Tab-separated table of C-alpha atoms in Angstrom:
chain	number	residue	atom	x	y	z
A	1	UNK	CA	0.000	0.000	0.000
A	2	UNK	CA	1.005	3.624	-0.938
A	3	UNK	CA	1.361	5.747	2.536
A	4	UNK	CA	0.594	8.863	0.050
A	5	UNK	CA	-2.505	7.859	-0.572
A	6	UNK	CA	-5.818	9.149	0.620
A	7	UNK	CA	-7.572	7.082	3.242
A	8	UNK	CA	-10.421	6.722	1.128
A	9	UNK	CA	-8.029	6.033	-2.477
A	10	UNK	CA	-6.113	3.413	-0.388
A	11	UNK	CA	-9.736	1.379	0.594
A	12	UNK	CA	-10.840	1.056	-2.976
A	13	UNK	CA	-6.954	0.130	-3.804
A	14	UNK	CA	-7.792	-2.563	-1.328
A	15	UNK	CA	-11.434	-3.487	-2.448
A	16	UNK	CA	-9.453	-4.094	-5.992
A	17	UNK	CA	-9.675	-0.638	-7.807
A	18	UNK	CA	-6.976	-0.852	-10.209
A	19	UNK	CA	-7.610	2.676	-11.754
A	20	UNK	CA	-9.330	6.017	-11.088
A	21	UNK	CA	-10.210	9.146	-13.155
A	22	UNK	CA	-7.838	12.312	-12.299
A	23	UNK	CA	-9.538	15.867	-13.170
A	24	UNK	CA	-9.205	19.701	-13.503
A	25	UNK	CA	-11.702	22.046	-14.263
A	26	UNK	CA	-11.046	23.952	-17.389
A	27	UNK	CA	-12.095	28.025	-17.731
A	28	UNK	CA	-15.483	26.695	-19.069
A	29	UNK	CA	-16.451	25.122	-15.925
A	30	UNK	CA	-15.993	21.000	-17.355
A	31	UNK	CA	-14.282	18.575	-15.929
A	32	UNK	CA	-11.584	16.914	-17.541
A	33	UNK	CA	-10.222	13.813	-16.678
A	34	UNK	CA	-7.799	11.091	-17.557
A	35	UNK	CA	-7.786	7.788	-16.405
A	36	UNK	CA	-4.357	6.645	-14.382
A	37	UNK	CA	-3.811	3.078	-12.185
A	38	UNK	CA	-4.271	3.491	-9.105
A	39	UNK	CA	-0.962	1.878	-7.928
A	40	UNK	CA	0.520	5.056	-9.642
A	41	UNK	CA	-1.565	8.181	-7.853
A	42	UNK	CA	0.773	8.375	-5.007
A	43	UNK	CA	3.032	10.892	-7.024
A	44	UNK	CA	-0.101	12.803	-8.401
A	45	UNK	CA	-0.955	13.332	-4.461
A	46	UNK	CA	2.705	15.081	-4.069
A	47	UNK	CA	4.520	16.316	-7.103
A	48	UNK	CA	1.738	15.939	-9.503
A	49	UNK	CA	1.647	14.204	-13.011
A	50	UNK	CA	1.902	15.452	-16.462
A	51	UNK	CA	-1.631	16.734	-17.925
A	52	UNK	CA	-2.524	18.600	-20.960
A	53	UNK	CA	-2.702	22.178	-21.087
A	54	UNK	CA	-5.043	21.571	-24.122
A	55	UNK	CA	-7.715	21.901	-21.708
A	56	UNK	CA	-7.428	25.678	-22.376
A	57	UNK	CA	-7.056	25.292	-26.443
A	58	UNK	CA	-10.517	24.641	-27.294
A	59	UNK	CA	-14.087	26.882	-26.783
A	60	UNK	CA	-17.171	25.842	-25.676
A	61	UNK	CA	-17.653	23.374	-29.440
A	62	UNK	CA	-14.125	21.739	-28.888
A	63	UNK	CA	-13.151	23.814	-31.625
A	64	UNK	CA	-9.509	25.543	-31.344
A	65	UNK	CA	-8.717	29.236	-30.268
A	66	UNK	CA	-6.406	29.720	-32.595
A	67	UNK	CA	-5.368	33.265	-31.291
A	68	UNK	CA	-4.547	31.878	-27.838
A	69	UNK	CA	-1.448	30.683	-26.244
A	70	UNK	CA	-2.467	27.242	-25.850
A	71	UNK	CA	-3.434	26.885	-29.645
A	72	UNK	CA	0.465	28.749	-30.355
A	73	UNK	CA	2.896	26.555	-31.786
A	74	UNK	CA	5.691	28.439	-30.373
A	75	UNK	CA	5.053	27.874	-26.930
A	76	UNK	CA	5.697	23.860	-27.834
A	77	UNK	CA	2.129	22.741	-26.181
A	78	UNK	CA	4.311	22.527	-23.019
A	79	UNK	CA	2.111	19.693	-20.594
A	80	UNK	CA	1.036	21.295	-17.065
A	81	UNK	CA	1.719	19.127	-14.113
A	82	UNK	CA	-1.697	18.578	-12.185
A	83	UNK	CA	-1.597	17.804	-8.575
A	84	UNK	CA	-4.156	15.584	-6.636
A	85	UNK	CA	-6.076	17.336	-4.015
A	86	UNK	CA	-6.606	14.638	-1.009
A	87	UNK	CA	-9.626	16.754	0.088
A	88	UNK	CA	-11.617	16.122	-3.311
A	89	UNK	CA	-11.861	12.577	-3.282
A	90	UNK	CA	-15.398	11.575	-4.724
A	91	UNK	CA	-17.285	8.669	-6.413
A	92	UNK	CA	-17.635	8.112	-9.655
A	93	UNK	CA	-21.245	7.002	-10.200
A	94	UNK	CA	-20.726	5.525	-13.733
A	95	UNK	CA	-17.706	3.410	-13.212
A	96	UNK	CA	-17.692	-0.194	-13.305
A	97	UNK	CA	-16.296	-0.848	-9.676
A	98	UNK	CA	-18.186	-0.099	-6.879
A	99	UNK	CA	-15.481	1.586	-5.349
A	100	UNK	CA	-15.073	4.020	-8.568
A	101	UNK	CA	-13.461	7.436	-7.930
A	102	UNK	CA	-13.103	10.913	-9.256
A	103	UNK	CA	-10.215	12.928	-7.904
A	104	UNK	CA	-10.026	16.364	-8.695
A	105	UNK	CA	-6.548	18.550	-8.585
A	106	UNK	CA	-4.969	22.149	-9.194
A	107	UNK	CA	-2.182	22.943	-11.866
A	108	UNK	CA	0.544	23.665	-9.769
A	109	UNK	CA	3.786	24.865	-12.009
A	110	UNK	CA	3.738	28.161	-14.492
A	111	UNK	CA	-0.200	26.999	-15.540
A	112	UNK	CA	-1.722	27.822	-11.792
A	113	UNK	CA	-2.001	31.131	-12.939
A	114	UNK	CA	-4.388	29.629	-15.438
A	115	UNK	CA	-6.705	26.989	-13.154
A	116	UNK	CA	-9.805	28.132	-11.929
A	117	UNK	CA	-9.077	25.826	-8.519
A	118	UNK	CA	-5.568	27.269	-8.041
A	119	UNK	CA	-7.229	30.633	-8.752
A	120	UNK	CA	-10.148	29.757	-5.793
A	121	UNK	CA	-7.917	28.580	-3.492
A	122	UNK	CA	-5.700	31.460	-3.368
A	123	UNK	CA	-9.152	33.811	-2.700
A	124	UNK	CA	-10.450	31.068	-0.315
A	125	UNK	CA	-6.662	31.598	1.539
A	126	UNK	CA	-6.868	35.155	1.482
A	127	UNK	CA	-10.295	34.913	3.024
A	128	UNK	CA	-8.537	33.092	5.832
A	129	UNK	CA	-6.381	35.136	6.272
A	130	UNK	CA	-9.162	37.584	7.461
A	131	UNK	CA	-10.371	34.948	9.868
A	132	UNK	CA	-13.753	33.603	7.851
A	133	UNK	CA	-14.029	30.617	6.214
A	134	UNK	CA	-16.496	30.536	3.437
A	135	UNK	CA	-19.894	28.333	3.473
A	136	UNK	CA	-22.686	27.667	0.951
A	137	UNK	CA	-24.082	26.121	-2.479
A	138	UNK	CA	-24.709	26.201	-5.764
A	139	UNK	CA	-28.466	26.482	-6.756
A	140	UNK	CA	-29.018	25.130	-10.425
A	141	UNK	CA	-31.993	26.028	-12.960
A	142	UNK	CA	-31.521	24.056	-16.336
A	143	UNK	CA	-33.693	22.484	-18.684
A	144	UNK	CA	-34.194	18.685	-20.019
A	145	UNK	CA	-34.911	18.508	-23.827
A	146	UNK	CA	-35.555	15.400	-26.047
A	147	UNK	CA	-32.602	16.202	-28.232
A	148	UNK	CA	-29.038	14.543	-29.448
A	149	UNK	CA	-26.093	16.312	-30.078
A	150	UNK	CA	-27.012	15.370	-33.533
A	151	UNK	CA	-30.823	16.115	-33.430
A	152	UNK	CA	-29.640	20.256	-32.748
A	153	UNK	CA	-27.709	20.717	-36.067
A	154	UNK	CA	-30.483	20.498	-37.775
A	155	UNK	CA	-33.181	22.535	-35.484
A	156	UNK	CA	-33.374	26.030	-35.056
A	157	UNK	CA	-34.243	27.147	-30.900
A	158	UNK	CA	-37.593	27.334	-31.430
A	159	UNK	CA	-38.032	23.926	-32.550
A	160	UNK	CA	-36.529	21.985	-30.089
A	161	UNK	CA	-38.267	19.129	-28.530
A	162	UNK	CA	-39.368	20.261	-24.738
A	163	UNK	CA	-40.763	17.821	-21.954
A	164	UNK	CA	-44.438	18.022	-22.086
A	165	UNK	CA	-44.282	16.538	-18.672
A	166	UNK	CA	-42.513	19.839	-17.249
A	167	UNK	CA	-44.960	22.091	-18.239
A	168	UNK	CA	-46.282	23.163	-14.453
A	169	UNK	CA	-44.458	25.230	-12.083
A	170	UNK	CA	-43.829	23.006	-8.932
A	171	UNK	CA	-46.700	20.576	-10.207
A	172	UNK	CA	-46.676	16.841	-8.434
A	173	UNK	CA	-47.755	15.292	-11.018
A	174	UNK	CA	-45.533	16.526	-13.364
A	175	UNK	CA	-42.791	15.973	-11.486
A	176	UNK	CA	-44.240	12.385	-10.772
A	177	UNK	CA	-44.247	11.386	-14.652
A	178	UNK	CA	-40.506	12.004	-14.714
A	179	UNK	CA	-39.774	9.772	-11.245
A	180	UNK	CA	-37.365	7.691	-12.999
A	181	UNK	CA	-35.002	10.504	-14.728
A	182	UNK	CA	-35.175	12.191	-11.594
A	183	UNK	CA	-34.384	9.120	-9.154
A	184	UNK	CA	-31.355	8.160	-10.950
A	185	UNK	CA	-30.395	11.829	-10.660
A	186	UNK	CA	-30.054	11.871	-7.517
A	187	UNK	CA	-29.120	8.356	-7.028
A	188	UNK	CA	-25.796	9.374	-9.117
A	189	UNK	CA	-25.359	12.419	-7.218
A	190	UNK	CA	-25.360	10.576	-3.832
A	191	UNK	CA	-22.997	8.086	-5.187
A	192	UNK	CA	-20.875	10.813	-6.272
A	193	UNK	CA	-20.758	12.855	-3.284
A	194	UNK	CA	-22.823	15.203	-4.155
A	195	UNK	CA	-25.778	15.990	-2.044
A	196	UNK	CA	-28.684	17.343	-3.484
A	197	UNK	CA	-31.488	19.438	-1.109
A	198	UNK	CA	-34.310	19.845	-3.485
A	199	UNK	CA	-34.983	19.270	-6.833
A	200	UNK	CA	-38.440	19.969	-8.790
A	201	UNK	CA	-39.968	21.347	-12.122
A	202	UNK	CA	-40.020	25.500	-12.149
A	203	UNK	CA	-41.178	27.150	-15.531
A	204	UNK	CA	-41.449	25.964	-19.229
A	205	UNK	CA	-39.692	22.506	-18.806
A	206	UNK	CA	-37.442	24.448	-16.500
A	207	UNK	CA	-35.798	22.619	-13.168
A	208	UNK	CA	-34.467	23.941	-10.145
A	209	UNK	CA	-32.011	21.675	-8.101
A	210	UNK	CA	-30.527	23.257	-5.524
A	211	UNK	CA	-26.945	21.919	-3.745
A	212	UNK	CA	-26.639	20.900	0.563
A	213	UNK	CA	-24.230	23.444	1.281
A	214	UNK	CA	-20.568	22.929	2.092
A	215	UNK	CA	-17.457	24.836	2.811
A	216	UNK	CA	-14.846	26.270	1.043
A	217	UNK	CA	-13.753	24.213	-2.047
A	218	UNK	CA	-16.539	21.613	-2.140
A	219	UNK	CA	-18.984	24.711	-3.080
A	220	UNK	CA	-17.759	24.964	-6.494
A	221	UNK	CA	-16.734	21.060	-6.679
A	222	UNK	CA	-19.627	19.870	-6.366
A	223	UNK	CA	-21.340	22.391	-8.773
A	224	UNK	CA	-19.194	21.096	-11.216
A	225	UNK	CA	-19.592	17.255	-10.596
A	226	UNK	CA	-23.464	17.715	-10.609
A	227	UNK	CA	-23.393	19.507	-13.753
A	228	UNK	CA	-21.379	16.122	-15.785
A	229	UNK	CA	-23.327	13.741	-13.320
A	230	UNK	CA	-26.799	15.884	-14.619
A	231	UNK	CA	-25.384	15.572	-18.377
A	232	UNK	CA	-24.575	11.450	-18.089
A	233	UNK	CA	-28.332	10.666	-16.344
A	234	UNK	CA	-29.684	12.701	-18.966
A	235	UNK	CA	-28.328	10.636	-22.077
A	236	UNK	CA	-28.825	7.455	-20.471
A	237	UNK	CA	-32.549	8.879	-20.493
A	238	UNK	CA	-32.527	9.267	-23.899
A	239	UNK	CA	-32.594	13.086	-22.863
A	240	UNK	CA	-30.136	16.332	-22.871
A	241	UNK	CA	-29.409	18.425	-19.978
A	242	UNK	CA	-28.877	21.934	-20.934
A	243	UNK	CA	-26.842	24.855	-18.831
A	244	UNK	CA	-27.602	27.306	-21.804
A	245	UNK	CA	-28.309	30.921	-19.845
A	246	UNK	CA	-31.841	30.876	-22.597
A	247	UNK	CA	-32.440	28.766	-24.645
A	248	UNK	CA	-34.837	30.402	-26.786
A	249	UNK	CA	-37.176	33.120	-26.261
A	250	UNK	CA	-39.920	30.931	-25.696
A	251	UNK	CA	-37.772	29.065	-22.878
A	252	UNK	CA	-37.562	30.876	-19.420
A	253	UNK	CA	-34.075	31.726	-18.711
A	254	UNK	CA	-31.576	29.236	-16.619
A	255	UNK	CA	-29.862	30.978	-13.883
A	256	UNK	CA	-27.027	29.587	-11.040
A	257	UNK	CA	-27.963	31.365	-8.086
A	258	UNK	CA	-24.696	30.770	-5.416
A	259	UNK	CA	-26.045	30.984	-1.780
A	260	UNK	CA	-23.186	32.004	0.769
A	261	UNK	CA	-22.355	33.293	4.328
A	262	UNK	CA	-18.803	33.698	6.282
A	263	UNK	CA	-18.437	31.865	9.485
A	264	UNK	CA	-15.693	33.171	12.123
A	265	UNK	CA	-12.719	30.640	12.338
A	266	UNK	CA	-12.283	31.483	16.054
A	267	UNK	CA	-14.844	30.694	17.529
A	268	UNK	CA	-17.120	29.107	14.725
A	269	UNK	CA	-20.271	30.908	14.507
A	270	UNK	CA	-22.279	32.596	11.568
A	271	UNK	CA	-20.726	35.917	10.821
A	272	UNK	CA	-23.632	37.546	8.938
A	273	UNK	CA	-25.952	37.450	11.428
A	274	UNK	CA	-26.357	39.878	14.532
A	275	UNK	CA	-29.237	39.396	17.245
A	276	UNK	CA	-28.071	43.076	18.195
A	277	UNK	CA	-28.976	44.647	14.783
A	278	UNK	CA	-32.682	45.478	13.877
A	279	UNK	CA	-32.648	43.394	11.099
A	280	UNK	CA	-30.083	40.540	11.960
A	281	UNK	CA	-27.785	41.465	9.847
A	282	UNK	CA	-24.120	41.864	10.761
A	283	UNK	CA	-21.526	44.674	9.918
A	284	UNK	CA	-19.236	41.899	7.934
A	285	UNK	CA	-22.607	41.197	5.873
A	286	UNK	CA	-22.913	44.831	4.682
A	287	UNK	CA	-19.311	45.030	4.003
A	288	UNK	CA	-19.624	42.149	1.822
A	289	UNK	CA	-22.417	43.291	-0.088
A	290	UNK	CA	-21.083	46.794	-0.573
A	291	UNK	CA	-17.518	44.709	-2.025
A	292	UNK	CA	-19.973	42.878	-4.728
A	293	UNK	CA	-21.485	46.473	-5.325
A	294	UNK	CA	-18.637	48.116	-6.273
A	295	UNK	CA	-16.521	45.303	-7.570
A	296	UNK	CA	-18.845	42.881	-9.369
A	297	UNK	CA	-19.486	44.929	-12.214
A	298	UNK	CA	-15.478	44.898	-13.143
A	299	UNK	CA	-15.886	41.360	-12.852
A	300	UNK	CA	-18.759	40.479	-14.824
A	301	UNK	CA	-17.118	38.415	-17.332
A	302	UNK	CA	-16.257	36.187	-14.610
A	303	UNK	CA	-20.431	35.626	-14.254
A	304	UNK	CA	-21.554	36.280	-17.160
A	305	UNK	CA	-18.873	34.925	-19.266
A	306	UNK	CA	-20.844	33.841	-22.790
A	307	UNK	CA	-22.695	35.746	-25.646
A	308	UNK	CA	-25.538	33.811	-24.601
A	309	UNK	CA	-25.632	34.641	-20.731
A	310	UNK	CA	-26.789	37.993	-21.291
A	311	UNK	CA	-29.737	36.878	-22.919
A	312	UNK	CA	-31.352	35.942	-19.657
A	313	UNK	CA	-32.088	39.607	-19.075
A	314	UNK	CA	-34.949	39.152	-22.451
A	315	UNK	CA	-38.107	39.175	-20.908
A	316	UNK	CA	-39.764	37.087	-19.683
A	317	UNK	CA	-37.205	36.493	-17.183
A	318	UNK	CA	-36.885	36.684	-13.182
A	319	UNK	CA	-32.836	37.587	-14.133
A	320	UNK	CA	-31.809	40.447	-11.909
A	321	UNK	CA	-30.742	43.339	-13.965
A	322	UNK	CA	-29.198	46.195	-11.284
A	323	UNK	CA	-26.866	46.311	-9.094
A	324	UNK	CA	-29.060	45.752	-5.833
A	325	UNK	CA	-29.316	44.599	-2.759
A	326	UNK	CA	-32.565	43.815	-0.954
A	327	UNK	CA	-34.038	41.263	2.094
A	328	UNK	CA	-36.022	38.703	0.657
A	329	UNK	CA	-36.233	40.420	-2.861
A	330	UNK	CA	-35.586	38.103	-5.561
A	331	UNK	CA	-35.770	41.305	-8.142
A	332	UNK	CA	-32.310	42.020	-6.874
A	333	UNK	CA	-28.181	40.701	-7.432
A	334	UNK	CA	-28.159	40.328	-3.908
A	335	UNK	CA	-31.017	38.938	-2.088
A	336	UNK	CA	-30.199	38.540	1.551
A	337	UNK	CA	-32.139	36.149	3.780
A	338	UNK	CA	-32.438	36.871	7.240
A	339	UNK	CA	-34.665	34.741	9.373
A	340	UNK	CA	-32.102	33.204	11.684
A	341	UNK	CA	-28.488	32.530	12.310
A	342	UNK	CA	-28.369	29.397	9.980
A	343	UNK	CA	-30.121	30.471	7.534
A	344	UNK	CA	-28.793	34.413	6.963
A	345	UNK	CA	-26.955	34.063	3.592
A	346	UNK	CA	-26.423	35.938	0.623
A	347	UNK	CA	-28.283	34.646	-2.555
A	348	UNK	CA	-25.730	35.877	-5.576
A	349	UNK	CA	-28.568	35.953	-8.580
A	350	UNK	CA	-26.560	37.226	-11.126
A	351	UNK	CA	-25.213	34.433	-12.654
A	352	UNK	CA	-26.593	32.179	-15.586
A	353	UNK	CA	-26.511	28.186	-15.608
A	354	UNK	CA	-23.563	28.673	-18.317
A	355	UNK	CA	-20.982	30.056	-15.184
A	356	UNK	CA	-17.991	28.306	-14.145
A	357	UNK	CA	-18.737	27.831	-10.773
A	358	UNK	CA	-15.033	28.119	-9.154
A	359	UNK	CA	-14.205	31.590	-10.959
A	360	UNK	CA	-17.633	32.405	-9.933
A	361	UNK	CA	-17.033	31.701	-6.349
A	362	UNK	CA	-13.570	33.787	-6.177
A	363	UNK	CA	-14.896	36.242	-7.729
A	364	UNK	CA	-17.398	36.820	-5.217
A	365	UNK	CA	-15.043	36.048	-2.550
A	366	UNK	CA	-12.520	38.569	-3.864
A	367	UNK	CA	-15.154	41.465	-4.102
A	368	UNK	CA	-16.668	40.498	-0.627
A	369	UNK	CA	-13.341	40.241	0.753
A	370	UNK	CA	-12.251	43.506	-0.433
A	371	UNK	CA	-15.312	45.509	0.813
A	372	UNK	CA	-14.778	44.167	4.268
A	373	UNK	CA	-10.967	45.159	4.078
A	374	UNK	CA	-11.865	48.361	3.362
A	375	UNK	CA	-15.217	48.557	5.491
A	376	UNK	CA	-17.522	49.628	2.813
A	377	UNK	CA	-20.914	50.112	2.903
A	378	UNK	CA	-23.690	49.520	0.657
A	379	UNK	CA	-26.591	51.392	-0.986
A	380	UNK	CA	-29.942	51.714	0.761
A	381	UNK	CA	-31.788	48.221	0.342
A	382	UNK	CA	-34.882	47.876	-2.056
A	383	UNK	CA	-38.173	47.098	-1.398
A	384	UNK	CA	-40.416	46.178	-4.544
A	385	UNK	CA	-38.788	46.120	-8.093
A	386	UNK	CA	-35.385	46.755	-7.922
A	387	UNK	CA	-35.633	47.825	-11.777
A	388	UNK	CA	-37.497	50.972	-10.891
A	389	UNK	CA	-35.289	52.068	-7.451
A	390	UNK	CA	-32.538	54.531	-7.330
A	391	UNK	CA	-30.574	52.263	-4.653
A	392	UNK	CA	-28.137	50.538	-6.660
A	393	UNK	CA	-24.614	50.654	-7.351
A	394	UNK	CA	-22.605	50.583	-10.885
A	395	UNK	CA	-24.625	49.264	-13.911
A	396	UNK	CA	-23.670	46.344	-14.614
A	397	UNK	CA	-22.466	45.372	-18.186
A	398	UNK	CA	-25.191	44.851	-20.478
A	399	UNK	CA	-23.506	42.658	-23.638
A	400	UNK	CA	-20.415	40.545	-23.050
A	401	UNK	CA	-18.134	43.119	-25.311
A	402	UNK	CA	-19.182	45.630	-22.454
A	403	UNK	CA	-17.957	43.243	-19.937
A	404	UNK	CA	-14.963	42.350	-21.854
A	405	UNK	CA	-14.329	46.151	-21.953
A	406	UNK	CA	-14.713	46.353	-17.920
A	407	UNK	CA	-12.931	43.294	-17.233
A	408	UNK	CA	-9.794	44.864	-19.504
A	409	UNK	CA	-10.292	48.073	-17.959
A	410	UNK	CA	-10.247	46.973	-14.544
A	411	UNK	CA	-6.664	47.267	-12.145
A	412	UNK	CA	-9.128	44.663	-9.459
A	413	UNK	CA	-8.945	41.991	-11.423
A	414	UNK	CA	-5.853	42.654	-12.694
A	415	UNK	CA	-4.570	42.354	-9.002
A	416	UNK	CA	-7.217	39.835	-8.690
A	417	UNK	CA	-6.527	37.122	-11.418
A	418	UNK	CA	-3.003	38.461	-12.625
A	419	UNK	CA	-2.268	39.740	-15.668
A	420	UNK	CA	-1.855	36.917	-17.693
A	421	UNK	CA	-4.746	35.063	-16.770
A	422	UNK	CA	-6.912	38.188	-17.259
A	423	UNK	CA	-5.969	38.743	-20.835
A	424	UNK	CA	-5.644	34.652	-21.561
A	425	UNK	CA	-9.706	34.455	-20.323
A	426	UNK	CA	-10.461	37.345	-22.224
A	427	UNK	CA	-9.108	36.156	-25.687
A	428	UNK	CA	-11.242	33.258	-25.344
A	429	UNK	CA	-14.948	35.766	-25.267
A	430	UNK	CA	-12.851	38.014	-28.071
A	431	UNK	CA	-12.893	34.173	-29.884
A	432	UNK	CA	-17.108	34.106	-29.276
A	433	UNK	CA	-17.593	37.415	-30.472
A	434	UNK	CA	-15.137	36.732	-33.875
A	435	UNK	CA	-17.009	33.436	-34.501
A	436	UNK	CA	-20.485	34.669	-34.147
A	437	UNK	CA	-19.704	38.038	-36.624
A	438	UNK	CA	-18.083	35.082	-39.487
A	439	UNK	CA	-21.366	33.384	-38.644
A	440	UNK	CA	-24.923	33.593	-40.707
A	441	UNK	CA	-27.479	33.202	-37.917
A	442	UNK	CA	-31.076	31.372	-38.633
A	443	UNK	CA	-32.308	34.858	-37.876
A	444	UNK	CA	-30.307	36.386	-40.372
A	445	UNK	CA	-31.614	33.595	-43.021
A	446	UNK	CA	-34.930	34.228	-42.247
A	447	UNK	CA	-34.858	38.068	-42.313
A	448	UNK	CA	-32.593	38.781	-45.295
A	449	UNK	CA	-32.847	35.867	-47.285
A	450	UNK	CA	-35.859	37.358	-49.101
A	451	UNK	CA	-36.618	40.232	-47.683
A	452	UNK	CA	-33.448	42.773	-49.544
């Protein structure tokens, strides 16, 4: 037996696991693995082993960025050396052992600069460093369609194939005509690690599953291992599971709401809630939100990082559009909920479906961080539509070139993210933008192709 290993890697070593799967997260929020015997993960666990940095080469279609670095023959498509993390040590629902793992890792030589979980963990450090430790979950909306890969070349959005049985908000027996899709859902979740709290329909074939929380790292883990866990149980259904921000117009929009709070280190209590306070809510919570008022909008790309995620503001949509703060208003970014110390939490609305949940997360850490560093405070809170109040902060970027623009513009996340991942990220949306304008569009078909 390998002393390096993992109490948990060295039972299924035992139990006669001869291999597991090895993964980072690339800047689109995927995993990607490769498989290695598991005789031979003790060095992954200390110095790492070779992985490709290719995982940054491709878009969204697995088609090459040609004007990145990682697409540049004269960089020599270098490997990256990924290193095991024994903390993220989780089940792999669809292997053939029982014992089946997943073990995810950071990039840990000149590429860290580049790896969303190298990029978390230094945020979730600094955050430390403050004395808080950072608690919550991912809350998912996406929709099931009756499509293929294949079946969408051929379809425009309006024309895809919806589940009739997810046509009622919250409906039981909707919900009860897709038992089995649903069961194995969770089932594969479970067997994963992944807990899941509630899951049910919400509107137009939409559904809501919403993550147990966790703490620190395991927030945006297990965002990411439900996502390819939702994707598998859908295809073995004969069904696709789509993180699209909208869809089509007919489609409600899919958003990722991340719930959080701060706990104190020393002692370990809730740090956003104060008995003292009229409204429960503590000084560190307002310094928070007042960091995501003034910082988020520089940082939008990091939430809103697709052409398509700023489609979820086309009505209808429940997709906040200012940059508010309100208790119990869902019209706002920043919904705080109150009621009592283990439930007072920050609901972060702003993000679609399509996010990359650990960027997400450190980018809300870094703006919350940063507001209580420098004791900030935030607008008035709204009551009633937050569209129509005066209390809000810096207008969030409306189109991703906008955010692009701020992102570029901005010396936080330069600080942030460094400089090379902040220009690296943002040749990848200048690579959306470039294919969409060489690209005829349905729309454009249909209103030009007799119509001039």
């Amino acid at each position: 037996m390998n002393p390096a290993l993992p109490p948990r890697v060295l039972a299924a070593l035992a139990a006669g696991l001869d291999h597991a799967s090895l993964a980072c997260v690339d800047w689109n929020g995927r995993l990607r693995a490769k498989q290695l015997r598991l005789e031979e993960f003790g060095p992954a666990f200390t110095r790492g082993v070779a992985f490709t940095s290719a995982i940054f080469a491709t878009d969204t279609a697995e088609r090459p960025i040609t004007s990145g670095r990682f697409q540049n023959p004269a960089n020599g498509y270098p490997d990256a050396w990924l290193r095991a993390d024994p903390q993220a040590v989780y089940g792999d629902a669809f292997g053939a052992h029982p014992h089946s793992l997943v073990v995810l890792g950071q990039l840990v030589d000149g590429h860290q600069a580049f790896c969303p979980r190298a990029i978390l963990g230094r945020e979730i450090a600094a955050l430390g460093q403050l004395g808080f430790s950072i608690f919550g979950a991912f809350e998912y909306e996406f929709h099931w369609l009756r499509e293929t890969t294949e079946s969408l070349r051929d379809k425009t959005p309006a024309q895809l194939a919806r589940l009739p049985e997810l046509a009622r908000m919250y409906s039981y027996v909707d919900q009860s005509l897709v038992a089995a899709p649903c069961a194995a859902l969770r089932a594969a979740a479970l067997a994963s690690g992944v807990e899941i709290e509630s899951l049910h329909a919400e509107f137009t074939g939409l559904l809501e599953c919403a993550l147990v929380p966790v703490e620190g790292m395991a927030i945006a883990d297990r965002a990411v291992l439900f996502k390819a866990v939702a994707k598998t149980v859908a295809r073995q259904h004969g069904l696709m599971a789509v993180f699209m921000a909208r869809v089509a117009a007919e489609f409600e929009s899919a958003g990722a709401h991340l719930n959080i709070s701060l706990r104190t280190e020393a002692p370990h209590r809730a740090a956003f809630y104060a008995a003292e306070s009229p409204q429960h809510l503590s000084l560190t919570l307002q310094h928070f939100v007042a960091g995501l008022q003034r910082y988020t909008p520089e940082l939008a790309l990091l939430h809103l990082p697709h052409i398509n995620s700023y489609k979820r503001w086309i009505e209808p949509s429940f997709a906040p559009r200012v940059n508010a703060w309100g208790i119990e208003n869902k019209t706002c970014a920043y919904r705080v909920v109150n009621a009592h110390p283990e439930v007072t939490r920050i609901e972060f609305r702003l993000p679609g479906a399509d996010v990359n949940p650990h960027l997400c997360l450190a980018a809300v850490i870094a703006a919350g961080r940063r507001g209580i560093e420098q004791r900030l405070l935030p607008t008035p809170p709204v009551s009633g539509d937050a569209a129509t109040s005066p209390h809000h902060g810096l207008a969030f970027p409306q189109s991703l070139s906008a955010a692009l623009a701020a992102w570029r513009g901005s010396a936080f996340a330069q600080e942030i993210f460094g400089q090379a991942f902040t220009e690296e990220f943002a040749q990848t949306r200048d690579w959306q933008l470039q294919q969409l304008q060489h690209t005829v569009t349905d729309w454009e078909l249909r209103q030009f192709a007799e119509g001039v």
